[in-house]
CSV table of C-alpha atoms in Angstrom, one decimal:
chain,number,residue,atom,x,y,z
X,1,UNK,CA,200.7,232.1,-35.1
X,2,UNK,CA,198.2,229.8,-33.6
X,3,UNK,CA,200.6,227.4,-30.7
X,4,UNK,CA,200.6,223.8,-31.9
X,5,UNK,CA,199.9,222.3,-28.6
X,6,UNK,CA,196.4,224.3,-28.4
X,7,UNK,CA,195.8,223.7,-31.9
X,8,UNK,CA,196.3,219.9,-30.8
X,9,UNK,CA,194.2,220.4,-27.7
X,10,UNK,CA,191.5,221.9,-29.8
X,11,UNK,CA,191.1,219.4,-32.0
X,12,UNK,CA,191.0,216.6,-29.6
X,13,UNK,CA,188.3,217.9,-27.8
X,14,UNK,CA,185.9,218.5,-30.9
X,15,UNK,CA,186.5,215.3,-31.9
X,16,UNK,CA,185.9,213.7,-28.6
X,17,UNK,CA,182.5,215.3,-29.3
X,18,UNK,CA,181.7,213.5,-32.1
X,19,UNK,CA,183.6,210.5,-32.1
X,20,UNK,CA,181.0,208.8,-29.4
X,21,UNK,CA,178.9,205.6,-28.8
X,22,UNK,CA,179.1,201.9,-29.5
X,23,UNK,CA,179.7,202.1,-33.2
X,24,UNK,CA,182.6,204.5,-33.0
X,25,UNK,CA,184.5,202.6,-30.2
X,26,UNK,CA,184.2,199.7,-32.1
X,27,UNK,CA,185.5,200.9,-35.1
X,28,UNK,CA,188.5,202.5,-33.3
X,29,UNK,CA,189.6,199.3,-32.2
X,30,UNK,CA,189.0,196.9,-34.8
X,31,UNK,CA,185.0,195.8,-34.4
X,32,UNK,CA,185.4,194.7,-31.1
X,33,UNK,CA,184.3,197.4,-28.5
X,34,UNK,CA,186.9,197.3,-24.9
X,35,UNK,CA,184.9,196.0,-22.2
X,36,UNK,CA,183.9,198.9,-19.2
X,37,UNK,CA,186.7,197.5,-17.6
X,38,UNK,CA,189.7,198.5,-19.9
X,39,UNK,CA,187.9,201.7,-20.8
X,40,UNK,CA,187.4,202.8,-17.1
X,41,UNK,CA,184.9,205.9,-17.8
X,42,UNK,CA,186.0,206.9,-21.3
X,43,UNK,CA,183.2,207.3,-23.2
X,44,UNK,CA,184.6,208.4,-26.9
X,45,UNK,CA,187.5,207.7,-29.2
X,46,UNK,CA,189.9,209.9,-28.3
X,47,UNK,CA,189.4,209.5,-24.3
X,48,UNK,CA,189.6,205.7,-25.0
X,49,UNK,CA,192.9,206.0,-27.7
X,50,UNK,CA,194.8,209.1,-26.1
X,51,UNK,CA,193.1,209.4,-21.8
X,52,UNK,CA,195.0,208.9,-19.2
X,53,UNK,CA,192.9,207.9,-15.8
X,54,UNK,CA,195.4,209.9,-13.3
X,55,UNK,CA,194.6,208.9,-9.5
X,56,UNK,CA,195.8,212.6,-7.6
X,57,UNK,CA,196.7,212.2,-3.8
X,58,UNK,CA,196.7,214.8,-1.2
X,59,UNK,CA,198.5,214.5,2.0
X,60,UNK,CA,198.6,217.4,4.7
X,61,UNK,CA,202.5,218.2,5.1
X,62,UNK,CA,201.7,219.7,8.6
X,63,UNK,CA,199.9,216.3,10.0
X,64,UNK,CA,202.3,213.6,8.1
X,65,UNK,CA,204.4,213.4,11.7
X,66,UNK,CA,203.6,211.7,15.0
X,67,UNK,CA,205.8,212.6,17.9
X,68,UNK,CA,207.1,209.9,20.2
X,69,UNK,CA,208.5,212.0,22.5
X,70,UNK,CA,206.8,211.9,26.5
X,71,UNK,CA,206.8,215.7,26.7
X,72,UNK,CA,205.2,216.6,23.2
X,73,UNK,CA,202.6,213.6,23.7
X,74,UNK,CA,201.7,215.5,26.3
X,75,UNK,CA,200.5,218.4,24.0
X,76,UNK,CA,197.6,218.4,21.7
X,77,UNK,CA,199.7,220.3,19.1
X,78,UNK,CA,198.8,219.5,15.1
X,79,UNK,CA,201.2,216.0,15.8
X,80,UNK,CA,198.3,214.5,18.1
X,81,UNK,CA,195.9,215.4,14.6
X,82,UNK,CA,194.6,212.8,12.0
X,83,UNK,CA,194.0,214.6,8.2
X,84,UNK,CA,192.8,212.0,5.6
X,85,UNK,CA,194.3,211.9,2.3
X,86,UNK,CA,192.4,213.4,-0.5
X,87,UNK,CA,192.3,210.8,-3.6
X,88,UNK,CA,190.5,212.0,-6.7
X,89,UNK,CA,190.7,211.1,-10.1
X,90,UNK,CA,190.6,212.8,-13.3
X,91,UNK,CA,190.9,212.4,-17.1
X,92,UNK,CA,193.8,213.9,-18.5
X,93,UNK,CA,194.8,213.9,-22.7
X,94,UNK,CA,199.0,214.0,-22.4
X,95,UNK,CA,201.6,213.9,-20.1
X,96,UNK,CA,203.7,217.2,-19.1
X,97,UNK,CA,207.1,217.6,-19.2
X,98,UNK,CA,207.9,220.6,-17.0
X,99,UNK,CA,211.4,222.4,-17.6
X,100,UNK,CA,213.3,224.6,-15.1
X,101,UNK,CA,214.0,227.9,-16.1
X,102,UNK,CA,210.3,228.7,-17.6
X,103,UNK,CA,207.4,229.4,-14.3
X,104,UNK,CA,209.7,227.1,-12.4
X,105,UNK,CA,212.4,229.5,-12.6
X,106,UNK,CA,212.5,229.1,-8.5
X,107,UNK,CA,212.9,225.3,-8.4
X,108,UNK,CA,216.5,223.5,-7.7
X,109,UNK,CA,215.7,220.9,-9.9
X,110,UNK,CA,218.0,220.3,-12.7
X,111,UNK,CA,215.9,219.0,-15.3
X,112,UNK,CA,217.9,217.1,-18.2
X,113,UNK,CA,215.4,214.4,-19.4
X,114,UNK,CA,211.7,213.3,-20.3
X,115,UNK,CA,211.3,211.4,-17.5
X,116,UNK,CA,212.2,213.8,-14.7
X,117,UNK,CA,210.3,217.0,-16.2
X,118,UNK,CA,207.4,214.5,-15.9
X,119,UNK,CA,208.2,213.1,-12.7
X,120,UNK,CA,208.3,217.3,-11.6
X,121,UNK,CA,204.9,218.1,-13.1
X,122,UNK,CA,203.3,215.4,-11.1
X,123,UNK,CA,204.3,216.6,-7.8
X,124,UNK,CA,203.7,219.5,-6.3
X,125,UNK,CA,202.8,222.0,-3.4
X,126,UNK,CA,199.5,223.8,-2.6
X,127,UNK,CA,197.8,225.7,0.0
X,128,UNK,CA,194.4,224.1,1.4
X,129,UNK,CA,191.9,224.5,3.7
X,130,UNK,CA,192.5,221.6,6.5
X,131,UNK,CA,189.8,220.3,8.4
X,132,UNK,CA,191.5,218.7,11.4
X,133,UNK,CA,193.5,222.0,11.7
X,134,UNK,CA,190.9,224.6,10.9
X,135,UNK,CA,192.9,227.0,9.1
X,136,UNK,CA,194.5,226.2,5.3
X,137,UNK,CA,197.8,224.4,5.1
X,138,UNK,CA,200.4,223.3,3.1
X,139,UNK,CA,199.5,220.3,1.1
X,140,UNK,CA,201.6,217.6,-1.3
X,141,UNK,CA,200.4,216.7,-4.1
X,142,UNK,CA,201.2,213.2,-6.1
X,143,UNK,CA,199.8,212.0,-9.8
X,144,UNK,CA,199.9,208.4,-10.7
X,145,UNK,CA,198.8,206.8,-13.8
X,146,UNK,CA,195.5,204.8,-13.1
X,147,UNK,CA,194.8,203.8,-16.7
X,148,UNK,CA,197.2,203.6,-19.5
X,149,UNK,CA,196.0,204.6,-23.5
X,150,UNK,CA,197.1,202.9,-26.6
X,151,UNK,CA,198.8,206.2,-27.6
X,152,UNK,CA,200.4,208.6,-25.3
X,153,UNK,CA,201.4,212.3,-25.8
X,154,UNK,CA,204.1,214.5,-24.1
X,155,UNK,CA,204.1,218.1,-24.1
X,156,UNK,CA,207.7,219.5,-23.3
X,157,UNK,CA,206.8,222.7,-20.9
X,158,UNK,CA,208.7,225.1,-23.5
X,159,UNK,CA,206.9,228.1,-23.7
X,160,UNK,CA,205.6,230.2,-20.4
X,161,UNK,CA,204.6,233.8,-19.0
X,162,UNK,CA,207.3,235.9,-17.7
X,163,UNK,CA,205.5,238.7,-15.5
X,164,UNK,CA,207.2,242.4,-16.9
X,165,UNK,CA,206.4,244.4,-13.5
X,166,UNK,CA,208.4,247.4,-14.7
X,167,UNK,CA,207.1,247.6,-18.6
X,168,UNK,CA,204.3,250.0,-19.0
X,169,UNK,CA,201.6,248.3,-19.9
X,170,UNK,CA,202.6,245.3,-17.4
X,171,UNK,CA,201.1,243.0,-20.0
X,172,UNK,CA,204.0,240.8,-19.6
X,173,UNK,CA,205.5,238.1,-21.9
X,174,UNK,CA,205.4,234.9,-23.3
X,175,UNK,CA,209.2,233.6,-23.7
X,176,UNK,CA,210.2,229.8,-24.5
X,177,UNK,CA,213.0,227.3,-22.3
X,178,UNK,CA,215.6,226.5,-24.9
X,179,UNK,CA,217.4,224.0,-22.2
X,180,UNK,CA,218.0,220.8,-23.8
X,181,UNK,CA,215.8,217.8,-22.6
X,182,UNK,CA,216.6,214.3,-23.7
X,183,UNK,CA,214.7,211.6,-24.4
X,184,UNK,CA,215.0,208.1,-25.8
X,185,UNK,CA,212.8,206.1,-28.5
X,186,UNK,CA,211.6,204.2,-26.1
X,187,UNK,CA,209.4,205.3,-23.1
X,188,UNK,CA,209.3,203.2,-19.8
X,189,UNK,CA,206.4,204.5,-17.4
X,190,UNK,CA,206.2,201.8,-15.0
X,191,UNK,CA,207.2,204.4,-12.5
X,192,UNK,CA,204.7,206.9,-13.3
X,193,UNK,CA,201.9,204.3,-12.8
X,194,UNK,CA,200.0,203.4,-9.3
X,195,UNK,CA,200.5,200.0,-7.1
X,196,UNK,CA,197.2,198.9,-9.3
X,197,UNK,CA,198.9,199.2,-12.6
X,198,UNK,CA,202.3,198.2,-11.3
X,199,UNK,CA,201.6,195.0,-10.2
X,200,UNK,CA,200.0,194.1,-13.8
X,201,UNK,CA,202.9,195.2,-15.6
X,202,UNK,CA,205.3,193.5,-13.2
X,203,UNK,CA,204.3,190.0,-14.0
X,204,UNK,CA,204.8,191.0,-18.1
X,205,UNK,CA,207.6,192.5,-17.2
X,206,UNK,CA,209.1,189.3,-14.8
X,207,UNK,CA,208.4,187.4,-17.7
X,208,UNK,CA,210.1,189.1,-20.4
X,209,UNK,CA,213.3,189.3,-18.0
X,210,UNK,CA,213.7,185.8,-17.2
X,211,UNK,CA,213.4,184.8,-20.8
X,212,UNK,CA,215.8,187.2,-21.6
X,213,UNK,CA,217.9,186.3,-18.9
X,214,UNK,CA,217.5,182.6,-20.3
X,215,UNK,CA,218.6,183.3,-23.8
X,216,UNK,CA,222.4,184.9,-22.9
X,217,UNK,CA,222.7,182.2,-20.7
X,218,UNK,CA,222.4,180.0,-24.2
X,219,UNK,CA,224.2,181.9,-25.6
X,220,UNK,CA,227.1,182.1,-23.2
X,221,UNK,CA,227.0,178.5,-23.0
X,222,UNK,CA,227.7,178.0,-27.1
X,223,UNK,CA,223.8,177.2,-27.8
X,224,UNK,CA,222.9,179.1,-30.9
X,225,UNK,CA,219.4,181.2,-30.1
X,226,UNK,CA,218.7,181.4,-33.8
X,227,UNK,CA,218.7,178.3,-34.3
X,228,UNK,CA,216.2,177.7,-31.6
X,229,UNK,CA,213.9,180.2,-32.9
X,230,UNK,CA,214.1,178.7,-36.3
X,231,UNK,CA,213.2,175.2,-35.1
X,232,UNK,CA,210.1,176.5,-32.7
X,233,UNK,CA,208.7,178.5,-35.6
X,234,UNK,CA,209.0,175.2,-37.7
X,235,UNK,CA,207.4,172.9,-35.1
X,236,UNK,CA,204.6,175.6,-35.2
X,237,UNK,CA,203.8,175.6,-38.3
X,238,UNK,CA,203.9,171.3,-38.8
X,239,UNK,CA,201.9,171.0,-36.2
X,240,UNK,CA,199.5,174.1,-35.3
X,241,UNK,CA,196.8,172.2,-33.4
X,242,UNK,CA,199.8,171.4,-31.1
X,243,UNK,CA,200.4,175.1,-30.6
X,244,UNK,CA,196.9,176.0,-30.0
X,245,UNK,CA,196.6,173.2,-27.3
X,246,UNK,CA,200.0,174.5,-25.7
X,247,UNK,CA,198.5,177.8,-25.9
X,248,UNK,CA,195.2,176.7,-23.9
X,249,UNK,CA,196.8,175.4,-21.2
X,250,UNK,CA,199.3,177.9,-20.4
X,251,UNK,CA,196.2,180.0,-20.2
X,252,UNK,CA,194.0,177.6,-18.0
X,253,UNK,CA,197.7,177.4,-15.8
X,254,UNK,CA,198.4,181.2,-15.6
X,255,UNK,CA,196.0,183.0,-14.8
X,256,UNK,CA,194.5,186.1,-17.0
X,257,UNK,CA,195.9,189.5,-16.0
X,258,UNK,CA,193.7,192.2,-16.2
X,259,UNK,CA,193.6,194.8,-18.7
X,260,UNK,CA,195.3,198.7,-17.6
X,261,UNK,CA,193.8,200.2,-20.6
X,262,UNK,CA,191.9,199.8,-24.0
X,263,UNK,CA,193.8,198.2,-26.9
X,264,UNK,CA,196.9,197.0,-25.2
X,265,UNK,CA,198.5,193.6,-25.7
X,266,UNK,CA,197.9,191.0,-22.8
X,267,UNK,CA,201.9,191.2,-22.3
X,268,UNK,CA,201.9,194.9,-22.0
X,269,UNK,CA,205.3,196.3,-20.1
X,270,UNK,CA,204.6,199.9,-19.9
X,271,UNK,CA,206.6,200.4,-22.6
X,272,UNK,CA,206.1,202.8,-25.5
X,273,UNK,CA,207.9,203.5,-28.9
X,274,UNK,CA,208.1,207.2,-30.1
X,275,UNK,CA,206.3,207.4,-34.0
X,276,UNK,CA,206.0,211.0,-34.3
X,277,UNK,CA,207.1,214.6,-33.1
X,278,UNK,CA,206.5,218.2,-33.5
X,279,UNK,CA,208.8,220.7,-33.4
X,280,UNK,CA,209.4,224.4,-33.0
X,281,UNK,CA,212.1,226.2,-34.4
X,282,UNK,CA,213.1,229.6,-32.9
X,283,UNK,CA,213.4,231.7,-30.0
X,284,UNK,CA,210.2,233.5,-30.3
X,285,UNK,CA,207.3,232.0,-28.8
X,286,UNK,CA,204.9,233.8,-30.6
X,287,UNK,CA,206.9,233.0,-34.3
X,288,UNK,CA,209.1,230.6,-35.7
X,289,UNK,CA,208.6,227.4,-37.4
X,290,UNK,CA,206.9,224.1,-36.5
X,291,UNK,CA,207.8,220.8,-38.7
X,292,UNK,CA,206.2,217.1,-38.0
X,293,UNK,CA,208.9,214.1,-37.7
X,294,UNK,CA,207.1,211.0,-38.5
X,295,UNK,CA,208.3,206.6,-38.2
X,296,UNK,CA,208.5,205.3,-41.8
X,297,UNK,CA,206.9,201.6,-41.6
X,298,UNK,CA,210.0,199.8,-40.8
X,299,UNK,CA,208.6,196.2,-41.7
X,300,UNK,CA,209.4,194.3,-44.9
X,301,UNK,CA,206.9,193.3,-47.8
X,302,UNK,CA,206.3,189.7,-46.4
X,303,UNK,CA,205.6,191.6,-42.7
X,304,UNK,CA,208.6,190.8,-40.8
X,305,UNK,CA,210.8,193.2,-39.7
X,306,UNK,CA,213.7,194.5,-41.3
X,307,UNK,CA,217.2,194.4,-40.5
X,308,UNK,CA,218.1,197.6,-38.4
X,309,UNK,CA,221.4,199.3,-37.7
X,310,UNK,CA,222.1,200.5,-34.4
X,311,UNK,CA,223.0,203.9,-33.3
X,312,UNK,CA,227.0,204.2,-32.8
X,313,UNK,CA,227.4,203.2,-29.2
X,314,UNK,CA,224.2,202.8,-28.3
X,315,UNK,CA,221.2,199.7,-28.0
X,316,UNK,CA,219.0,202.4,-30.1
X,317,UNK,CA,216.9,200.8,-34.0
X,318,UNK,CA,218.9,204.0,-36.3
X,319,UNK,CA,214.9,203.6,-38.4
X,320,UNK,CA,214.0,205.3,-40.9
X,321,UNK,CA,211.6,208.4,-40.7
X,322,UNK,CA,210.6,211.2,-42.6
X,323,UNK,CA,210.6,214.7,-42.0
X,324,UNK,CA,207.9,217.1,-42.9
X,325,UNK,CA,208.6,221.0,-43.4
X,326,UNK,CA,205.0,222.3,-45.0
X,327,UNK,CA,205.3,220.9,-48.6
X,328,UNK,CA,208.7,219.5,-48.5
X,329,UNK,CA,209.0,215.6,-47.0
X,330,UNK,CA,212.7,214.7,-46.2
X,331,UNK,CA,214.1,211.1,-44.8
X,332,UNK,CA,215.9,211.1,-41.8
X,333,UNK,CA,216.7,208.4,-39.4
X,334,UNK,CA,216.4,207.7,-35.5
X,335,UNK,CA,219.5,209.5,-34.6
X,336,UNK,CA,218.5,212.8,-36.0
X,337,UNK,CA,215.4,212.4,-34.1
X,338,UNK,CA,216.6,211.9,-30.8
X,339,UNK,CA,219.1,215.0,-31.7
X,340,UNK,CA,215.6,217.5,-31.0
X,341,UNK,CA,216.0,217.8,-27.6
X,342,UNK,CA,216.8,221.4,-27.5
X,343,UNK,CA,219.5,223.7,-26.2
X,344,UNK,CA,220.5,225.6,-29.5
X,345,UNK,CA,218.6,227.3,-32.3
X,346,UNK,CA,218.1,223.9,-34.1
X,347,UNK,CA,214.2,222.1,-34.2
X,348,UNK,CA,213.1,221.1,-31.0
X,349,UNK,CA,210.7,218.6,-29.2
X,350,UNK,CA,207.4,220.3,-28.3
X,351,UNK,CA,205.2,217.4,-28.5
X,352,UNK,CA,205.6,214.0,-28.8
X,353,UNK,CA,203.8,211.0,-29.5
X,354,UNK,CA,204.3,207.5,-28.5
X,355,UNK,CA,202.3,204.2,-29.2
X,356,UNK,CA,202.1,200.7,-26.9
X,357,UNK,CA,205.3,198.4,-27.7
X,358,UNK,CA,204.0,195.3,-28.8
């Protein structure tokens, strides 16, 4: 059976084909085209909805030290040598999630989450031609997140090649990592992001801290928060031309943070909410069974939100979502989501998609 990542892959790239110019941009984002800025070299819909600008660094491991001892001054050894970092950047559709135990089968890295399977596919080790040494070296490579999309997409590294030396053929095999990985519905990639990026998000992300910090101190001090709420959203709507004027001059007092990607809310923290997920069940990589998870629309008919249970022990929205297996559509909530993280024979994550947090 066709491999739903590539049948993912495939799509996105005809589509990015045909989905180009001025009109279609701005009819991706609601009329208004994103300025150059915020789309930063994408030139199509799905670049400018689903890209990721990563900034890759390369640093010579054999020129990173400099000796400070008399006697090795002394020698003009590959210490006394200057090699350049190499920064590029490139244009990438989804985020990896490598697993131990698949073409990593070496590494000593225990990988148990989203976050460090990511943080293991953006690093890495290569041999390259130095110029200061005149012979090729080990190198280190780094990936940071230059630009951030409205919609991100992680691929868990489940299936690989297994080299079969001994078979006859030597063909060799395509097997699938059934380790569990875990992951929340809620993605923070603050620290996948460069110093650029960072310090945008940091002053969202100050923000939303000290107010939170602000109401429990209300609340441990009796005040009721609710209440507070309810009387600001009344002042707001007596008097909206007071709003509007408030609104003006907190923006002519603070000023404007630049945009780290196309579509995202001013206040944008880095975080992002998981709405849908494919799955594969079975241990053959070349079978089995792939079903789509999908986010119901968890708002109620006047557009508020609706009251949510939490997960037992846990800060986790149980929401509701629904379950596709070919023709049959199941509900389901959060917690049976958040259950696909592998490590059996049950459904589990191979792709998942996640949207800005407003």
């Amino acid at each position: 059976q066709q491999d739903a990542e590539e049948f993912f892959s495939s799509i996105m790239g005809v589509c990015a084909g045909e989905m180009r110019g001025d009109h279609s941009l701005k009819a991706a984002f609601g009329g208004e085209k994103p300025s150059v800025d915020e789309l930063d070299g994408a030139d199509n819909v799905i670049d400018a909805v689903f890209g990721l600008k990563m900034e890759e660094t390369l640093t010579c491991d054999e020129l990173t030290t400099t000796s400070t001892d008399k006697d090795d001054a002394m020698d003009t050894d590959a210490s006394a040598l200057v090699e350049p970092a190499v920064v590029s950047y490139d244009l990438h559709r989804k985020l990896v999630c490598n697993i131990q135990g698949g073409s990593d089968s070496s590494s000593q890295v225990n990988i148990t989450h989203i976050g460090e399977g990511i943080q293991l596919a953006l690093t890495g080790k290569l041999e390259k031609y130095s110029e200061a040494l005149g012979r090729n070296a080990q190198w280190t490579r780094s990936q940071k997140i230059a630009r951030l999309p409205p919609c991100l997409v992680v691929q868990f590294g489940r299936f690989y090649w297994k080299a079969t030396p001994d078979s006859q053929d030597h063909a060799g095999v395509k097997c699938k990592v059934m380790k569990p990985v875990g992951f929340q519905s809620v993605f923070d990639v603050y620290e996948f992001c460069n110093d650029k990026v960072k310090k945008v998000l940091k002053v969202a992300r100050d923000k939303a801290l000290a107010e939170e910090e602000d109401r429990v101190a209300k609340k441990l001090r009796g005040e009721d928060v609710d209440d507070d709420k309810k009387e600001e959203a009344a002042m707001e709507e007596d008097d909206e031309e007071a709003a509007a004027l408030q609104a003006a001059l907190a923006m002519s007092v603070e000023p404007e943070q630049p945009q780290v990607g196309p579509g995202l809310p001013h206040d944008f923290q880095g975080l992002y909410e998981l709405f849908a997920v494919v799955t594969h069940k079975g241990r053959d990589a070349d079978g089995g069974h792939y079903m789509g998870w999908v986010k119901a629309d968890n708002t109620a008919s006047n557009g508020s939100d609706k009251k949510r249970e939490k997960i037992a022990d846990s800060d986790e929205d149980n929401d509701d979502w629904f379950v596709f297996d070919d023709d049959e559509v199941s509900p389901c909530k959060t917690e049976d989501i958040l259950k696909l993280k592998g490590g059996g024979d049950w459904h589990m994550s191979y792709l998942n998609f996640y949207r800005a947090k407003k």
